[in-house]
Amino acid sequence: MAYFTDLLRGYRRFRSEHWAQERARWADLRQSQSPRVMVIACSDSRVDPSMVFDTSPGEIFVLRNVANLVPPFETDGSRHGVSAAIEFAVTQLKVAEIVVMGHGACGGVKAALTQGFDGKAPGEGGFIHHWIDVLDEARARVIESHGMGEAAVHALELEGIRASLANLRTFPFVRTAEAAGTLTLHGAYFAIADGELHVMDDDGNFTAAEH
């Protein structure tokens, strides 16, 4: 209960400071939103896209999940929360850009590498295991090149970004928008230890952004 009390204190600071300072912007946003960028990031509590990119309310449409993954396009009748968010961003909000942002020390990626939840039932890690098996193909490539150490974890964090971008392009409406020049895809990696953002180029390589 004490933790929620802390959140309420934060809310009061928000109302008295940030909301008051941005009142005109909040008034503009009360009826609709028109973000130009979608960011797909990890649920990790240390990686907040709004903080990393220093954005204002309404600037970015954010989707967060374990290990910032995008599954391939599927129409199997299941509930697809990630697919729904992507569809909404691309076809309804008509965002101009999508950024897949991975990060250092990602627990989901490490679990994908070690397969620590393999064979677990739901409630014991089974849901997690089935989600992160999106990385199975990338995992095999990483192990072949890097083994199972910390270098492999980092390599898989980067491979996960590339895999999610490739899976984004399995969505027909994403391909259509990209081909029309109305949508651009980007990869980025946030290094928690030093606070640096690395940006992926067209060849799939990552270099530190200027700061």
PDB file of C-alpha atoms in Angstrom:
ATOM      1  CA  MET A   1       0.000   0.000   0.000  1.00  0.00           C
ATOM      2  CA  ALA A   2       2.914   2.338   0.724  1.00  0.00           C
ATOM      3  CA  TYR A   3       4.069   2.067  -2.877  1.00  0.00           C
ATOM      4  CA  PHE A   4       0.709   3.224  -4.201  1.00  0.00           C
ATOM      5  CA  THR A   5       0.845   6.094  -1.725  1.00  0.00           C
ATOM      6  CA  ASP A   6       4.140   7.105  -3.319  1.00  0.00           C
ATOM      7  CA  LEU A   7       2.439   7.037  -6.721  1.00  0.00           C
ATOM      8  CA  LEU A   8      -0.311   9.306  -5.422  1.00  0.00           C
ATOM      9  CA  ARG A   9       2.332  11.754  -4.193  1.00  0.00           C
ATOM     10  CA  GLY A  10       3.757  11.683  -7.700  1.00  0.00           C
ATOM     11  CA  TYR A  11       0.308  12.359  -9.117  1.00  0.00           C
ATOM     12  CA  ARG A  12      -0.032  15.413  -6.903  1.00  0.00           C
ATOM     13  CA  ARG A  13       3.346  16.694  -8.161  1.00  0.00           C
ATOM     14  CA  PHE A  14       2.188  16.051 -11.723  1.00  0.00           C
ATOM     15  CA  ARG A  15      -1.027  18.034 -11.190  1.00  0.00           C
ATOM     16  CA  SER A  16       0.686  20.965  -9.523  1.00  0.00           C
ATOM     17  CA  GLU A  17       3.694  21.143 -11.836  1.00  0.00           C
ATOM     18  CA  HIS A  18       3.660  19.343 -15.179  1.00  0.00           C
ATOM     19  CA  TRP A  19      -0.073  19.395 -15.884  1.00  0.00           C
ATOM     20  CA  ALA A  20      -0.312  23.026 -14.880  1.00  0.00           C
ATOM     21  CA  GLN A  21       2.623  23.974 -17.111  1.00  0.00           C
ATOM     22  CA  GLU A  22       1.253  21.993 -20.079  1.00  0.00           C
ATOM     23  CA  ARG A  23      -2.420  22.856 -19.577  1.00  0.00           C
ATOM     24  CA  ALA A  24      -2.848  24.216 -23.097  1.00  0.00           C
ATOM     25  CA  ARG A  25      -1.344  21.046 -24.569  1.00  0.00           C
ATOM     26  CA  TRP A  26      -3.607  18.819 -22.480  1.00  0.00           C
ATOM     27  CA  ALA A  27      -6.587  20.878 -23.665  1.00  0.00           C
ATOM     28  CA  ASP A  28      -5.557  20.237 -27.271  1.00  0.00           C
ATOM     29  CA  LEU A  29      -5.254  16.505 -26.566  1.00  0.00           C
ATOM     30  CA  ARG A  30      -8.559  16.021 -24.765  1.00  0.00           C
ATOM     31  CA  GLN A  31     -10.502  15.037 -27.899  1.00  0.00           C
ATOM     32  CA  SER A  32      -7.926  13.151 -29.961  1.00  0.00           C
ATOM     33  CA  GLN A  33      -4.295  12.192 -30.434  1.00  0.00           C
ATOM     34  CA  SER A  34      -2.071  12.475 -33.480  1.00  0.00           C
ATOM     35  CA  PRO A  35       1.384  11.119 -32.618  1.00  0.00           C
ATOM     36  CA  ARG A  36       3.748  10.811 -35.559  1.00  0.00           C
ATOM     37  CA  VAL A  37       5.908   8.068 -34.053  1.00  0.00           C
ATOM     38  CA  MET A  38       5.176   4.675 -32.526  1.00  0.00           C
ATOM     39  CA  VAL A  39       7.787   3.270 -30.131  1.00  0.00           C
ATOM     40  CA  ILE A  40       7.842  -0.448 -29.354  1.00  0.00           C
ATOM     41  CA  ALA A  41       9.844  -0.876 -26.169  1.00  0.00           C
ATOM     42  CA  CYS A  42      10.379  -3.306 -23.314  1.00  0.00           C
ATOM     43  CA  SER A  43       8.212  -3.320 -20.186  1.00  0.00           C
ATOM     44  CA  ASP A  44      11.409  -3.078 -18.118  1.00  0.00           C
ATOM     45  CA  SER A  45      10.947  -0.435 -15.406  1.00  0.00           C
ATOM     46  CA  ARG A  46      14.340   1.117 -16.203  1.00  0.00           C
ATOM     47  CA  VAL A  47      13.537   1.914 -19.849  1.00  0.00           C
ATOM     48  CA  ASP A  48      10.891   4.591 -20.313  1.00  0.00           C
ATOM     49  CA  PRO A  49      10.736   5.804 -23.943  1.00  0.00           C
ATOM     50  CA  SER A  50       9.132   9.096 -22.925  1.00  0.00           C
ATOM     51  CA  MET A  51      12.120   9.783 -20.661  1.00  0.00           C
ATOM     52  CA  VAL A  52      14.791   8.512 -23.052  1.00  0.00           C
ATOM     53  CA  PHE A  53      13.437  10.641 -25.913  1.00  0.00           C
ATOM     54  CA  ASP A  54      12.312  13.526 -23.646  1.00  0.00           C
ATOM     55  CA  THR A  55       8.882  13.721 -25.270  1.00  0.00           C
ATOM     56  CA  SER A  56       5.785  15.687 -24.379  1.00  0.00           C
ATOM     57  CA  PRO A  57       2.273  14.214 -23.986  1.00  0.00           C
ATOM     58  CA  GLY A  58       0.823  13.153 -27.325  1.00  0.00           C
ATOM     59  CA  GLU A  59       4.152  12.951 -29.174  1.00  0.00           C
ATOM     60  CA  ILE A  60       4.700   9.185 -29.225  1.00  0.00           C
ATOM     61  CA  PHE A  61       2.386   6.180 -29.253  1.00  0.00           C
ATOM     62  CA  VAL A  62       4.074   3.621 -27.003  1.00  0.00           C
ATOM     63  CA  LEU A  63       3.707  -0.156 -26.942  1.00  0.00           C
ATOM     64  CA  ARG A  64       5.638  -1.977 -24.220  1.00  0.00           C
ATOM     65  CA  ASN A  65       5.983  -5.706 -23.723  1.00  0.00           C
ATOM     66  CA  VAL A  66       8.511  -8.264 -22.500  1.00  0.00           C
ATOM     67  CA  ALA A  67      11.726  -7.885 -24.556  1.00  0.00           C
ATOM     68  CA  ASN A  68      10.186  -5.338 -26.992  1.00  0.00           C
ATOM     69  CA  LEU A  69       9.070  -8.113 -29.318  1.00  0.00           C
ATOM     70  CA  VAL A  70       6.884  -8.078 -32.400  1.00  0.00           C
ATOM     71  CA  PRO A  71       5.485 -11.497 -33.320  1.00  0.00           C
ATOM     72  CA  PRO A  72       4.885 -12.325 -36.988  1.00  0.00           C
ATOM     73  CA  PHE A  73       1.556 -11.502 -38.611  1.00  0.00           C
ATOM     74  CA  GLU A  74      -1.001 -14.197 -37.717  1.00  0.00           C
ATOM     75  CA  THR A  75      -4.750 -14.577 -38.159  1.00  0.00           C
ATOM     76  CA  ASP A  76      -5.386 -17.615 -35.972  1.00  0.00           C
ATOM     77  CA  GLY A  77      -8.320 -16.264 -33.976  1.00  0.00           C
ATOM     78  CA  SER A  78      -6.286 -15.632 -30.823  1.00  0.00           C
ATOM     79  CA  ARG A  79      -6.178 -12.269 -29.106  1.00  0.00           C
ATOM     80  CA  HIS A  80      -3.212 -10.350 -30.478  1.00  0.00           C
ATOM     81  CA  GLY A  81      -2.581  -7.294 -28.341  1.00  0.00           C
ATOM     82  CA  VAL A  82       0.680  -6.321 -30.026  1.00  0.00           C
ATOM     83  CA  SER A  83      -0.802  -6.753 -33.490  1.00  0.00           C
ATOM     84  CA  ALA A  84      -3.828  -4.672 -32.495  1.00  0.00           C
ATOM     85  CA  ALA A  85      -1.612  -1.821 -31.280  1.00  0.00           C
ATOM     86  CA  ILE A  86       0.451  -1.895 -34.481  1.00  0.00           C
ATOM     87  CA  GLU A  87      -2.686  -1.976 -36.612  1.00  0.00           C
ATOM     88  CA  PHE A  88      -4.153   0.968 -34.701  1.00  0.00           C
ATOM     89  CA  ALA A  89      -0.955   2.998 -35.008  1.00  0.00           C
ATOM     90  CA  VAL A  90      -0.471   2.367 -38.726  1.00  0.00           C
ATOM     91  CA  THR A  91      -4.011   2.290 -40.087  1.00  0.00           C
ATOM     92  CA  GLN A  92      -5.854   4.629 -37.718  1.00  0.00           C
ATOM     93  CA  LEU A  93      -3.304   7.057 -36.292  1.00  0.00           C
ATOM     94  CA  LYS A  94      -1.235   6.799 -39.481  1.00  0.00           C
ATOM     95  CA  VAL A  95       2.087   7.227 -37.716  1.00  0.00           C
ATOM     96  CA  ALA A  96       4.959   8.130 -40.005  1.00  0.00           C
ATOM     97  CA  GLU A  97       7.618   6.144 -38.163  1.00  0.00           C
ATOM     98  CA  ILE A  98       7.953   3.085 -35.936  1.00  0.00           C
ATOM     99  CA  VAL A  99      10.933   2.639 -33.626  1.00  0.00           C
ATOM    100  CA  VAL A 100      11.747  -0.737 -32.059  1.00  0.00           C
ATOM    101  CA  MET A 101      13.885   0.058 -29.009  1.00  0.00           C
ATOM    102  CA  GLY A 102      15.747  -2.693 -27.193  1.00  0.00           C
ATOM    103  CA  HIS A 103      17.962  -2.220 -24.163  1.00  0.00           C
ATOM    104  CA  GLY A 104      20.858  -3.579 -22.153  1.00  0.00           C
ATOM    105  CA  ALA A 105      20.466  -6.097 -19.321  1.00  0.00           C
ATOM    106  CA  CYS A 106      17.128  -7.298 -20.720  1.00  0.00           C
ATOM    107  CA  GLY A 107      15.777 -10.114 -18.558  1.00  0.00           C
ATOM    108  CA  GLY A 108      13.411 -11.319 -21.261  1.00  0.00           C
ATOM    109  CA  VAL A 109      16.216 -11.678 -23.785  1.00  0.00           C
ATOM    110  CA  LYS A 110      18.421 -13.455 -21.243  1.00  0.00           C
ATOM    111  CA  ALA A 111      15.570 -15.884 -20.531  1.00  0.00           C
ATOM    112  CA  ALA A 112      15.214 -16.485 -24.275  1.00  0.00           C
ATOM    113  CA  LEU A 113      18.909 -17.340 -24.486  1.00  0.00           C
ATOM    114  CA  THR A 114      19.042 -19.620 -21.439  1.00  0.00           C
ATOM    115  CA  GLN A 115      15.509 -20.999 -21.935  1.00  0.00           C
ATOM    116  CA  GLY A 116      15.118 -20.818 -18.177  1.00  0.00           C
ATOM    117  CA  PHE A 117      11.317 -21.079 -18.391  1.00  0.00           C
ATOM    118  CA  ASP A 118      11.225 -24.020 -20.775  1.00  0.00           C
ATOM    119  CA  GLY A 119       8.628 -26.577 -19.670  1.00  0.00           C
ATOM    120  CA  LYS A 120       7.089 -24.271 -17.060  1.00  0.00           C
ATOM    121  CA  ALA A 121       3.331 -24.002 -16.645  1.00  0.00           C
ATOM    122  CA  PRO A 122       1.460 -20.691 -16.883  1.00  0.00           C
ATOM    123  CA  GLY A 123       2.007 -18.864 -13.618  1.00  0.00           C
ATOM    124  CA  GLU A 124       5.493 -20.352 -13.341  1.00  0.00           C
ATOM    125  CA  GLY A 125       6.966 -18.771 -16.457  1.00  0.00           C
ATOM    126  CA  GLY A 126       5.041 -20.612 -19.147  1.00  0.00           C
ATOM    127  CA  PHE A 127       3.479 -17.484 -20.603  1.00  0.00           C
ATOM    128  CA  ILE A 128       6.900 -15.836 -20.684  1.00  0.00           C
ATOM    129  CA  HIS A 129       8.519 -18.815 -22.399  1.00  0.00           C
ATOM    130  CA  HIS A 130       5.896 -18.972 -25.129  1.00  0.00           C
ATOM    131  CA  TRP A 131       6.220 -15.227 -25.724  1.00  0.00           C
ATOM    132  CA  ILE A 132      10.008 -15.061 -25.976  1.00  0.00           C
ATOM    133  CA  ASP A 133      10.224 -18.119 -28.248  1.00  0.00           C
ATOM    134  CA  VAL A 134       9.765 -15.492 -30.977  1.00  0.00           C
ATOM    135  CA  LEU A 135      13.557 -15.252 -30.608  1.00  0.00           C
ATOM    136  CA  ASP A 136      14.292 -18.959 -31.138  1.00  0.00           C
ATOM    137  CA  GLU A 137      15.734 -18.561 -34.647  1.00  0.00           C
ATOM    138  CA  ALA A 138      17.863 -15.591 -33.605  1.00  0.00           C
ATOM    139  CA  ARG A 139      18.955 -17.527 -30.499  1.00  0.00           C
ATOM    140  CA  ALA A 140      20.328 -20.364 -32.621  1.00  0.00           C
ATOM    141  CA  ARG A 141      22.402 -17.939 -34.703  1.00  0.00           C
ATOM    142  CA  VAL A 142      23.721 -16.156 -31.624  1.00  0.00           C
ATOM    143  CA  ILE A 143      24.752 -19.355 -29.845  1.00  0.00           C
ATOM    144  CA  GLU A 144      26.573 -20.530 -32.944  1.00  0.00           C
ATOM    145  CA  SER A 145      28.576 -17.300 -33.037  1.00  0.00           C
ATOM    146  CA  HIS A 146      28.866 -16.297 -29.375  1.00  0.00           C
ATOM    147  CA  GLY A 147      28.155 -19.292 -27.149  1.00  0.00           C
ATOM    148  CA  MET A 148      26.152 -18.639 -23.969  1.00  0.00           C
ATOM    149  CA  GLY A 149      27.956 -15.833 -22.110  1.00  0.00           C
ATOM    150  CA  GLU A 150      27.276 -12.133 -21.610  1.00  0.00           C
ATOM    151  CA  ALA A 151      28.419 -11.403 -25.149  1.00  0.00           C
ATOM    152  CA  ALA A 152      25.651 -13.710 -26.360  1.00  0.00           C
ATOM    153  CA  VAL A 153      23.041 -11.871 -24.287  1.00  0.00           C
ATOM    154  CA  HIS A 154      24.083  -8.562 -25.818  1.00  0.00           C
ATOM    155  CA  ALA A 155      24.141 -10.052 -29.314  1.00  0.00           C
ATOM    156  CA  LEU A 156      20.633 -11.442 -28.829  1.00  0.00           C
ATOM    157  CA  GLU A 157      19.383  -8.078 -27.564  1.00  0.00           C
ATOM    158  CA  LEU A 158      20.446  -6.601 -30.900  1.00  0.00           C
ATOM    159  CA  GLU A 159      19.160  -9.586 -32.872  1.00  0.00           C
ATOM    160  CA  GLY A 160      15.814  -9.192 -31.132  1.00  0.00           C
ATOM    161  CA  ILE A 161      15.477  -5.673 -32.538  1.00  0.00           C
ATOM    162  CA  ARG A 162      16.299  -6.909 -36.032  1.00  0.00           C
ATOM    163  CA  ALA A 163      13.854  -9.819 -35.673  1.00  0.00           C
ATOM    164  CA  SER A 164      11.042  -7.516 -34.534  1.00  0.00           C
ATOM    165  CA  LEU A 165      11.641  -5.205 -37.489  1.00  0.00           C
ATOM    166  CA  ALA A 166      11.546  -8.198 -39.835  1.00  0.00           C
ATOM    167  CA  ASN A 167       8.306  -9.380 -38.222  1.00  0.00           C
ATOM    168  CA  LEU A 168       6.803  -5.912 -38.590  1.00  0.00           C
ATOM    169  CA  ARG A 169       7.279  -6.296 -42.323  1.00  0.00           C
ATOM    170  CA  THR A 170       5.152  -9.463 -42.316  1.00  0.00           C
ATOM    171  CA  PHE A 171       2.099  -7.262 -41.618  1.00  0.00           C
ATOM    172  CA  PRO A 172       0.528  -6.413 -44.996  1.00  0.00           C
ATOM    173  CA  PHE A 173      -0.527  -2.917 -43.939  1.00  0.00           C
ATOM    174  CA  VAL A 174       2.997  -2.165 -42.716  1.00  0.00           C
ATOM    175  CA  ARG A 175       4.507  -3.318 -46.012  1.00  0.00           C
ATOM    176  CA  THR A 176       1.981  -1.274 -47.960  1.00  0.00           C
ATOM    177  CA  ALA A 177       2.676   1.902 -45.981  1.00  0.00           C
ATOM    178  CA  GLU A 178       6.429   1.407 -46.162  1.00  0.00           C
ATOM    179  CA  ALA A 179       6.300   0.817 -49.924  1.00  0.00           C
ATOM    180  CA  ALA A 180       4.204   3.957 -50.336  1.00  0.00           C
ATOM    181  CA  GLY A 181       6.803   5.986 -48.453  1.00  0.00           C
ATOM    182  CA  THR A 182       4.389   6.955 -45.687  1.00  0.00           C
ATOM    183  CA  LEU A 183       6.009   4.765 -43.022  1.00  0.00           C
ATOM    184  CA  THR A 184       9.651   4.341 -41.998  1.00  0.00           C
ATOM    185  CA  LEU A 185      10.977   1.703 -39.576  1.00  0.00           C
ATOM    186  CA  HIS A 186      13.894   2.230 -37.198  1.00  0.00           C
ATOM    187  CA  GLY A 187      15.861   0.164 -34.698  1.00  0.00           C
ATOM    188  CA  ALA A 188      17.408   1.577 -31.517  1.00  0.00           C
ATOM    189  CA  TYR A 189      19.174   0.217 -28.444  1.00  0.00           C
ATOM    190  CA  PHE A 190      19.400   1.931 -25.062  1.00  0.00           C
ATOM    191  CA  ALA A 191      22.430   1.036 -22.957  1.00  0.00           C
ATOM    192  CA  ILE A 192      21.261   1.395 -19.372  1.00  0.00           C
ATOM    193  CA  ALA A 193      24.783   1.360 -17.904  1.00  0.00           C
ATOM    194  CA  ASP A 194      25.949   4.531 -19.686  1.00  0.00           C
ATOM    195  CA  GLY A 195      22.665   6.076 -20.822  1.00  0.00           C
ATOM    196  CA  GLU A 196      23.646   5.977 -24.496  1.00  0.00           C
ATOM    197  CA  LEU A 197      21.239   5.353 -27.334  1.00  0.00           C
ATOM    198  CA  HIS A 198      22.501   3.358 -30.320  1.00  0.00           C
ATOM    199  CA  VAL A 199      20.728   3.645 -33.665  1.00  0.00           C
ATOM    200  CA  MET A 200      20.530   0.918 -36.308  1.00  0.00           C
ATOM    201  CA  ASP A 201      21.583   1.748 -39.860  1.00  0.00           C
ATOM    202  CA  ASP A 202      20.283   0.232 -43.097  1.00  0.00           C
ATOM    203  CA  ASP A 203      22.807  -2.613 -42.827  1.00  0.00           C
ATOM    204  CA  GLY A 204      21.621  -3.606 -39.355  1.00  0.00           C
ATOM    205  CA  ASN A 205      24.628  -2.166 -37.519  1.00  0.00           C
ATOM    206  CA  PHE A 206      24.296  -0.044 -34.382  1.00  0.00           C
ATOM    207  CA  THR A 207      26.212   3.161 -33.673  1.00  0.00           C
ATOM    208  CA  ALA A 208      25.908   5.598 -30.780  1.00  0.00           C
ATOM    209  CA  ALA A 209      23.689   8.599 -31.422  1.00  0.00           C
ATOM    210  CA  GLU A 210      25.211  12.037 -30.917  1.00  0.00           C
ATOM    211  CA  HIS A 211      24.598  13.656 -27.544  1.00  0.00           C
TER     212      HIS A 211
END
